[in-house]
């Protein structure tokens, strides 16, 4: 296969993946959490395999035996597939092992005097690769791989011009090198799509060496994504009550106690990735908050959305506002007067931790709910 063909295939893959990225251009808040950089993953791919059948050598061999080739056809393409499992070592490297089947490749030749020589070769084996991943954006990465593969080759010949060979079936197992280049697009922290070109160095079991290429599209799924837990309700300390001093001869009834409570919820606990629809766990957390407000005369509730610094300022601002509005909508649905609930989106403007670490970004992705009201005092 020529370099031009290889680069052309990669250009097609790049265009397809960039088109997918453009379709989600509004979504540039993808987060690559720490667990994903050390996770195990599974994958499967399918595509077209191509091998080179050495037609000049076969023609020369037939001519050396006094044959004149009158026809020669070859099939150098087939469907190949692979199954693999890997482990992320960090954000940039992974180790990957798998099983592959490159399919079958054959030729048919005819010679003068009604001579026929047909052949077929099939390749399948296992591989172990080191995979490098260079991020081009939050979701798109350039892939490069180098490794070894242990392949079984089965070669069969048939016809009445066997070139003096009595071995019509040959089988060989060899350890050879392989290389690969491709692109990966992450749909989420756990699911990704890959487009790759891999070159396998092969033996054809009859003394010849060559290359086979596999152009594949694969789905990759990372294991071990932690489940979101319902956040614990942690109200802020109550404001100290302000009580007027009673007149000397009049005993005043206890005044209502003014209260201001503020609670912060992690965005992952309330919403799915890049979504503004409350999850069941998020609704349960807000229900818990409403239960704590029982017996309070509400004056106002303020919901404020916050994001980390990943992504554009404009997108983060809109996402934080949508999430604050979603919290308000749920509180109103549970009986809170809509006129008492106010929303605000702060985007990435008020971080509470360092945005350069995954742990810090997680703290910055939050929704705060502040409640102002008075608690009734028992007589």
Tab-separated table of C-alpha atoms in Angstrom:
chain	number	residue	atom	x	y	z
A	1	UNK	CA	0.000	0.000	0.000
A	2	UNK	CA	1.327	3.443	-0.926
A	3	UNK	CA	1.796	6.322	1.454
A	4	UNK	CA	-0.737	8.302	-0.571
A	5	UNK	CA	-3.415	5.672	0.024
A	6	UNK	CA	-2.641	5.627	3.732
A	7	UNK	CA	-2.795	9.410	4.033
A	8	UNK	CA	-5.993	9.479	1.987
A	9	UNK	CA	-7.694	7.032	4.323
A	10	UNK	CA	-6.603	9.015	7.344
A	11	UNK	CA	-7.971	12.189	5.748
A	12	UNK	CA	-11.379	10.541	5.358
A	13	UNK	CA	-11.334	9.413	8.990
A	14	UNK	CA	-10.272	12.877	10.122
A	15	UNK	CA	-13.110	14.480	8.159
A	16	UNK	CA	-15.694	12.119	9.628
A	17	UNK	CA	-14.567	12.653	13.198
A	18	UNK	CA	-14.247	16.420	12.798
A	19	UNK	CA	-17.762	16.472	11.373
A	20	UNK	CA	-18.986	14.695	14.499
A	21	UNK	CA	-17.127	17.234	16.588
A	22	UNK	CA	-18.637	20.139	14.655
A	23	UNK	CA	-22.117	18.706	15.212
A	24	UNK	CA	-21.473	19.046	18.927
A	25	UNK	CA	-19.620	22.371	18.670
A	26	UNK	CA	-21.760	23.789	21.445
A	27	UNK	CA	-20.486	21.045	23.763
A	28	UNK	CA	-16.931	21.948	24.717
A	29	UNK	CA	-17.220	21.225	28.428
A	30	UNK	CA	-16.074	17.611	28.189
A	31	UNK	CA	-14.307	16.468	31.330
A	32	UNK	CA	-11.629	13.769	31.394
A	33	UNK	CA	-11.833	12.617	35.041
A	34	UNK	CA	-9.039	10.917	36.944
A	35	UNK	CA	-10.749	7.499	36.895
A	36	UNK	CA	-10.760	7.485	33.071
A	37	UNK	CA	-6.955	7.893	32.992
A	38	UNK	CA	-6.396	4.614	34.837
A	39	UNK	CA	-9.409	2.569	33.696
A	40	UNK	CA	-9.620	-0.799	31.990
A	41	UNK	CA	-11.493	-0.764	28.686
A	42	UNK	CA	-13.011	-3.113	26.108
A	43	UNK	CA	-13.363	-2.597	22.393
A	44	UNK	CA	-14.345	-4.112	19.073
A	45	UNK	CA	-13.597	-2.998	15.540
A	46	UNK	CA	-14.428	-3.965	11.974
A	47	UNK	CA	-13.199	-2.737	8.626
A	48	UNK	CA	-11.441	-3.568	5.389
A	49	UNK	CA	-8.168	-5.467	5.242
A	50	UNK	CA	-5.792	-5.292	2.304
A	51	UNK	CA	-2.815	-7.462	1.392
A	52	UNK	CA	-0.468	-7.533	-1.589
A	53	UNK	CA	-0.303	-10.704	-3.686
A	54	UNK	CA	3.065	-10.953	-5.436
A	55	UNK	CA	1.833	-11.379	-8.992
A	56	UNK	CA	5.264	-10.822	-10.667
A	57	UNK	CA	6.850	-13.581	-8.563
A	58	UNK	CA	4.048	-16.025	-9.359
A	59	UNK	CA	4.204	-15.249	-13.074
A	60	UNK	CA	7.984	-15.684	-13.028
A	61	UNK	CA	7.663	-19.045	-11.258
A	62	UNK	CA	5.167	-20.303	-13.834
A	63	UNK	CA	7.343	-19.059	-16.695
A	64	UNK	CA	10.367	-20.836	-15.219
A	65	UNK	CA	8.407	-24.064	-15.501
A	66	UNK	CA	7.661	-23.493	-19.167
A	67	UNK	CA	4.156	-22.060	-18.676
A	68	UNK	CA	2.702	-19.031	-20.423
A	69	UNK	CA	0.256	-17.141	-18.208
A	70	UNK	CA	-2.964	-16.424	-20.081
A	71	UNK	CA	-5.029	-15.021	-17.195
A	72	UNK	CA	-4.452	-13.800	-13.674
A	73	UNK	CA	-6.993	-12.454	-11.173
A	74	UNK	CA	-6.498	-11.633	-7.526
A	75	UNK	CA	-8.601	-10.584	-4.570
A	76	UNK	CA	-6.478	-8.494	-2.208
A	77	UNK	CA	-9.288	-7.178	0.003
A	78	UNK	CA	-11.480	-8.746	2.663
A	79	UNK	CA	-13.361	-7.850	5.842
A	80	UNK	CA	-11.252	-7.859	8.978
A	81	UNK	CA	-12.176	-7.464	12.619
A	82	UNK	CA	-10.564	-7.227	16.026
A	83	UNK	CA	-11.486	-7.565	19.692
A	84	UNK	CA	-9.319	-5.990	22.347
A	85	UNK	CA	-8.908	-5.114	26.009
A	86	UNK	CA	-6.667	-2.382	27.377
A	87	UNK	CA	-5.565	-0.470	30.428
A	88	UNK	CA	-4.918	3.255	30.577
A	89	UNK	CA	-1.539	3.948	32.162
A	90	UNK	CA	-2.236	7.696	32.194
A	91	UNK	CA	-3.848	10.308	29.936
A	92	UNK	CA	-1.285	9.726	27.184
A	93	UNK	CA	-0.445	6.010	27.152
A	94	UNK	CA	-2.239	2.661	27.334
A	95	UNK	CA	-1.323	-1.004	26.953
A	96	UNK	CA	-3.634	-3.007	24.713
A	97	UNK	CA	-3.941	-6.693	23.829
A	98	UNK	CA	-6.356	-8.361	21.459
A	99	UNK	CA	-7.365	-10.913	18.858
A	100	UNK	CA	-7.641	-10.129	15.138
A	101	UNK	CA	-8.701	-11.817	11.917
A	102	UNK	CA	-7.530	-10.158	8.711
A	103	UNK	CA	-9.581	-12.417	6.439
A	104	UNK	CA	-8.530	-14.326	3.306
A	105	UNK	CA	-6.749	-13.247	0.118
A	106	UNK	CA	-6.545	-15.311	-3.044
A	107	UNK	CA	-5.487	-15.452	-6.687
A	108	UNK	CA	-6.453	-17.503	-9.732
A	109	UNK	CA	-4.174	-17.998	-12.712
A	110	UNK	CA	-4.528	-19.852	-16.004
A	111	UNK	CA	-1.733	-20.897	-18.352
A	112	UNK	CA	-1.338	-22.355	-21.780
A	113	UNK	CA	-2.300	-25.994	-22.113
A	114	UNK	CA	-5.307	-25.592	-19.802
A	115	UNK	CA	-3.069	-25.089	-16.793
A	116	UNK	CA	-4.525	-23.751	-13.524
A	117	UNK	CA	-2.846	-22.522	-10.346
A	118	UNK	CA	-4.951	-21.078	-7.531
A	119	UNK	CA	-3.888	-19.933	-4.085
A	120	UNK	CA	-5.370	-18.559	-0.881
A	121	UNK	CA	-3.838	-17.169	2.342
A	122	UNK	CA	-5.618	-16.446	5.647
A	123	UNK	CA	-4.235	-14.569	8.671
A	124	UNK	CA	-5.386	-14.443	12.276
A	125	UNK	CA	-3.598	-13.967	15.572
A	126	UNK	CA	-3.111	-12.030	18.807
A	127	UNK	CA	-1.305	-8.772	19.489
A	128	UNK	CA	0.141	-6.669	22.302
A	129	UNK	CA	0.601	-2.941	21.672
A	130	UNK	CA	1.674	0.245	23.381
A	131	UNK	CA	-0.857	2.929	22.474
A	132	UNK	CA	-0.011	6.631	22.547
A	133	UNK	CA	-2.758	9.282	22.727
A	134	UNK	CA	-2.096	12.944	21.917
A	135	UNK	CA	-5.085	15.228	22.684
A	136	UNK	CA	-5.922	17.611	19.830
A	137	UNK	CA	-8.936	18.996	21.710
A	138	UNK	CA	-11.062	18.043	24.703
A	139	UNK	CA	-12.664	15.173	22.762
A	140	UNK	CA	-10.411	14.432	19.776
A	141	UNK	CA	-7.039	12.647	20.110
A	142	UNK	CA	-4.378	11.445	17.696
A	143	UNK	CA	-3.485	7.769	18.197
A	144	UNK	CA	-0.216	6.004	17.473
A	145	UNK	CA	0.613	2.402	18.269
A	146	UNK	CA	3.595	0.081	18.085
A	147	UNK	CA	3.584	-3.558	19.076
A	148	UNK	CA	4.043	-7.207	18.221
A	149	UNK	CA	1.639	-9.800	16.872
A	150	UNK	CA	1.775	-13.577	16.860
A	151	UNK	CA	-0.036	-14.701	13.726
A	152	UNK	CA	-1.031	-18.045	12.255
A	153	UNK	CA	-0.962	-18.113	8.472
A	154	UNK	CA	-2.718	-20.783	6.411
A	155	UNK	CA	-1.804	-20.941	2.709
A	156	UNK	CA	-3.454	-23.326	0.271
A	157	UNK	CA	-2.753	-24.069	-3.410
A	158	UNK	CA	-4.849	-25.963	-5.911
A	159	UNK	CA	-4.799	-26.701	-9.634
A	160	UNK	CA	-2.712	-28.736	-12.066
A	161	UNK	CA	0.285	-26.371	-12.123
A	162	UNK	CA	1.662	-26.639	-8.616
A	163	UNK	CA	5.209	-25.765	-9.639
A	164	UNK	CA	6.473	-29.139	-8.557
A	165	UNK	CA	5.379	-28.607	-4.944
A	166	UNK	CA	3.571	-31.430	-3.213
A	167	UNK	CA	2.659	-29.302	-0.205
A	168	UNK	CA	-0.747	-27.917	-1.117
A	169	UNK	CA	-1.404	-26.692	2.415
A	170	UNK	CA	1.137	-24.777	4.487
A	171	UNK	CA	0.728	-23.350	7.978
A	172	UNK	CA	3.092	-21.136	9.929
A	173	UNK	CA	3.131	-19.190	13.181
A	174	UNK	CA	5.380	-16.176	13.455
A	175	UNK	CA	6.027	-13.208	15.753
A	176	UNK	CA	6.233	-9.942	13.806
A	177	UNK	CA	5.935	-6.201	14.337
A	178	UNK	CA	2.952	-3.958	13.743
A	179	UNK	CA	2.334	-0.211	13.601
A	180	UNK	CA	-0.803	1.901	13.647
A	181	UNK	CA	-2.079	5.451	13.307
A	182	UNK	CA	-5.563	6.833	13.906
A	183	UNK	CA	-7.946	9.199	15.650
A	184	UNK	CA	-10.242	8.822	18.666
A	185	UNK	CA	-13.380	10.857	19.401
A	186	UNK	CA	-14.861	10.682	22.905
A	187	UNK	CA	-18.654	10.784	23.098
A	188	UNK	CA	-18.461	10.713	26.906
A	189	UNK	CA	-15.988	9.887	29.664
A	190	UNK	CA	-16.645	6.180	29.030
A	191	UNK	CA	-17.524	5.782	25.313
A	192	UNK	CA	-15.308	6.606	22.329
A	193	UNK	CA	-15.091	5.983	18.577
A	194	UNK	CA	-11.790	5.183	16.854
A	195	UNK	CA	-10.750	5.214	13.211
A	196	UNK	CA	-7.386	3.518	12.571
A	197	UNK	CA	-4.981	2.195	9.970
A	198	UNK	CA	-2.760	-0.664	11.184
A	199	UNK	CA	0.031	-2.372	9.297
A	200	UNK	CA	0.925	-5.992	10.070
A	201	UNK	CA	4.229	-7.507	8.932
A	202	UNK	CA	3.397	-11.063	7.803
A	203	UNK	CA	4.819	-14.359	6.546
A	204	UNK	CA	2.737	-16.218	3.956
A	205	UNK	CA	3.911	-19.710	5.055
A	206	UNK	CA	5.711	-20.400	1.743
A	207	UNK	CA	8.831	-18.354	2.342
A	208	UNK	CA	7.625	-14.843	1.518
A	209	UNK	CA	7.232	-11.770	3.689
A	210	UNK	CA	4.879	-8.875	3.138
A	211	UNK	CA	2.451	-6.453	4.728
A	212	UNK	CA	-1.282	-6.407	5.342
A	213	UNK	CA	-3.211	-3.299	6.362
A	214	UNK	CA	-6.436	-3.071	8.345
A	215	UNK	CA	-8.640	0.038	8.040
A	216	UNK	CA	-11.070	-0.181	10.936
A	217	UNK	CA	-13.681	1.679	12.968
A	218	UNK	CA	-13.945	0.656	16.618
A	219	UNK	CA	-16.046	1.385	19.666
A	220	UNK	CA	-14.241	1.602	23.002
A	221	UNK	CA	-15.915	1.440	26.416
A	222	UNK	CA	-14.103	2.221	29.661
A	223	UNK	CA	-15.000	0.283	32.792
A	224	UNK	CA	-15.221	1.425	36.398
A	225	UNK	CA	-17.111	4.697	36.091
A	226	UNK	CA	-18.077	5.621	39.673
A	227	UNK	CA	-21.768	5.863	40.442
A	228	UNK	CA	-23.160	9.224	41.463
A	229	UNK	CA	-24.230	9.333	45.081
A	230	UNK	CA	-27.014	11.439	46.566
A	231	UNK	CA	-25.281	14.427	48.164
A	232	UNK	CA	-25.582	14.842	51.882
A	233	UNK	CA	-27.474	17.889	53.064
A	234	UNK	CA	-25.106	20.216	54.920
A	235	UNK	CA	-26.848	23.426	55.927
A	236	UNK	CA	-24.786	26.441	56.853
A	237	UNK	CA	-24.889	27.591	60.477
A	238	UNK	CA	-27.980	29.569	61.339
A	239	UNK	CA	-27.684	33.285	61.729
A	240	UNK	CA	-27.828	34.264	65.379
A	241	UNK	CA	-31.337	35.477	66.266
A	242	UNK	CA	-31.890	39.151	66.854
A	243	UNK	CA	-34.275	39.656	69.769
A	244	UNK	CA	-35.498	43.034	70.907
A	245	UNK	CA	-35.165	43.741	74.632
A	246	UNK	CA	-38.574	43.659	76.321
A	247	UNK	CA	-40.015	46.729	77.982
A	248	UNK	CA	-39.662	46.731	81.765
A	249	UNK	CA	-43.250	45.859	82.500
A	250	UNK	CA	-44.274	44.003	79.286
A	251	UNK	CA	-43.236	40.427	78.489
A	252	UNK	CA	-43.048	40.143	74.676
A	253	UNK	CA	-43.717	36.909	72.889
A	254	UNK	CA	-40.611	35.386	71.257
A	255	UNK	CA	-40.024	36.926	67.850
A	256	UNK	CA	-39.649	34.679	64.803
A	257	UNK	CA	-36.043	33.647	64.247
A	258	UNK	CA	-34.565	34.926	60.970
A	259	UNK	CA	-32.722	32.165	59.166
A	260	UNK	CA	-30.395	32.097	56.172
A	261	UNK	CA	-29.279	28.647	55.038
A	262	UNK	CA	-27.027	27.842	52.110
A	263	UNK	CA	-26.199	24.400	50.712
A	264	UNK	CA	-23.967	23.427	47.781
A	265	UNK	CA	-24.586	20.416	45.548
A	266	UNK	CA	-21.988	18.884	43.200
A	267	UNK	CA	-23.234	19.140	39.604
A	268	UNK	CA	-22.479	15.438	38.968
A	269	UNK	CA	-24.868	14.539	41.805
A	270	UNK	CA	-27.752	16.528	40.310
A	271	UNK	CA	-27.212	16.212	36.553
A	272	UNK	CA	-25.756	13.857	33.970
A	273	UNK	CA	-22.709	14.963	31.995
A	274	UNK	CA	-23.378	18.251	30.142
A	275	UNK	CA	-27.120	18.043	30.898
A	276	UNK	CA	-29.524	20.338	32.729
A	277	UNK	CA	-32.232	17.756	33.496
A	278	UNK	CA	-32.305	16.632	37.118
A	279	UNK	CA	-31.414	13.005	37.800
A	280	UNK	CA	-33.424	10.939	40.320
A	281	UNK	CA	-30.537	11.335	42.787
A	282	UNK	CA	-30.701	15.101	42.310
A	283	UNK	CA	-34.440	15.202	42.980
A	284	UNK	CA	-33.914	13.151	46.140
A	285	UNK	CA	-31.291	15.627	47.343
A	286	UNK	CA	-33.634	18.583	46.788
A	287	UNK	CA	-36.447	16.694	48.532
A	288	UNK	CA	-34.145	16.302	51.517
A	289	UNK	CA	-33.490	20.041	51.491
A	290	UNK	CA	-37.224	20.855	51.357
A	291	UNK	CA	-37.810	18.526	54.280
A	292	UNK	CA	-35.347	20.533	56.359
A	293	UNK	CA	-37.326	23.687	55.588
A	294	UNK	CA	-40.567	22.355	57.045
A	295	UNK	CA	-42.083	24.861	59.449
A	296	UNK	CA	-40.214	27.807	57.951
A	297	UNK	CA	-41.929	30.897	56.545
A	298	UNK	CA	-39.991	31.281	53.312
A	299	UNK	CA	-39.074	34.729	52.099
A	300	UNK	CA	-36.798	33.925	49.158
A	301	UNK	CA	-34.775	31.077	47.642
A	302	UNK	CA	-31.817	31.815	45.362
A	303	UNK	CA	-30.358	29.056	43.147
A	304	UNK	CA	-26.961	29.758	41.575
A	305	UNK	CA	-25.199	27.566	38.992
A	306	UNK	CA	-21.390	27.358	38.713
A	307	UNK	CA	-19.028	25.552	36.291
A	308	UNK	CA	-15.303	24.891	36.031
A	309	UNK	CA	-13.048	26.700	33.546
A	310	UNK	CA	-13.092	24.030	30.825
A	311	UNK	CA	-14.824	25.308	27.705
A	312	UNK	CA	-15.796	28.763	26.533
A	313	UNK	CA	-17.027	31.476	28.897
A	314	UNK	CA	-20.272	31.858	26.933
A	315	UNK	CA	-21.118	28.163	26.987
A	316	UNK	CA	-20.322	27.799	30.688
A	317	UNK	CA	-22.511	30.809	31.483
A	318	UNK	CA	-25.486	29.307	29.622
A	319	UNK	CA	-25.005	25.858	31.173
A	320	UNK	CA	-24.857	27.271	34.709
A	321	UNK	CA	-28.034	29.297	34.100
A	322	UNK	CA	-29.910	26.281	32.680
A	323	UNK	CA	-28.998	24.197	35.714
A	324	UNK	CA	-30.107	26.907	38.138
A	325	UNK	CA	-33.414	27.148	36.245
A	326	UNK	CA	-33.851	23.353	36.447
A	327	UNK	CA	-33.481	23.453	40.234
A	328	UNK	CA	-36.033	26.272	40.438
A	329	UNK	CA	-38.506	24.362	38.255
A	330	UNK	CA	-38.320	21.358	40.565
A	331	UNK	CA	-38.754	23.420	43.728
A	332	UNK	CA	-41.802	25.132	42.214
A	333	UNK	CA	-43.221	21.748	41.207
A	334	UNK	CA	-42.948	20.702	44.860
A	335	UNK	CA	-45.094	23.627	46.013
A	336	UNK	CA	-42.693	26.542	46.453
A	337	UNK	CA	-44.167	29.805	45.140
A	338	UNK	CA	-42.452	30.689	41.871
A	339	UNK	CA	-42.268	34.373	42.828
A	340	UNK	CA	-40.054	33.468	45.794
A	341	UNK	CA	-37.402	31.601	43.771
A	342	UNK	CA	-34.667	33.476	41.926
A	343	UNK	CA	-31.961	32.022	39.660
A	344	UNK	CA	-28.539	33.117	38.553
A	345	UNK	CA	-25.771	31.592	36.426
A	346	UNK	CA	-22.220	32.459	37.429
A	347	UNK	CA	-20.447	30.240	34.872
A	348	UNK	CA	-16.770	29.898	35.741
A	349	UNK	CA	-16.416	33.302	37.428
A	350	UNK	CA	-16.511	32.163	41.083
A	351	UNK	CA	-14.226	29.114	41.525
A	352	UNK	CA	-13.771	27.689	44.997
A	353	UNK	CA	-10.789	25.499	44.014
A	354	UNK	CA	-7.940	25.282	41.495
A	355	UNK	CA	-9.167	24.547	37.948
A	356	UNK	CA	-5.851	22.922	36.960
A	357	UNK	CA	-6.655	19.647	38.754
A	358	UNK	CA	-9.529	17.223	38.263
A	359	UNK	CA	-10.398	17.397	41.971
A	360	UNK	CA	-10.497	21.194	41.859
A	361	UNK	CA	-12.660	21.269	38.738
A	362	UNK	CA	-15.106	18.860	40.374
A	363	UNK	CA	-15.500	21.235	43.341
A	364	UNK	CA	-16.130	24.160	41.015
A	365	UNK	CA	-18.967	22.362	39.172
A	366	UNK	CA	-21.785	22.989	41.649
A	367	UNK	CA	-25.216	24.460	42.271
A	368	UNK	CA	-25.842	26.428	45.470
A	369	UNK	CA	-29.275	26.956	47.009
A	370	UNK	CA	-29.669	29.771	49.552
A	371	UNK	CA	-32.830	29.943	51.614
A	372	UNK	CA	-33.914	33.042	53.579
A	373	UNK	CA	-36.884	32.916	55.927
A	374	UNK	CA	-38.024	32.787	59.534
A	375	UNK	CA	-38.571	29.788	61.755
A	376	UNK	CA	-41.596	29.750	64.011
A	377	UNK	CA	-40.759	29.606	67.679
A	378	UNK	CA	-42.831	27.312	69.883
A	379	UNK	CA	-44.618	29.127	72.706
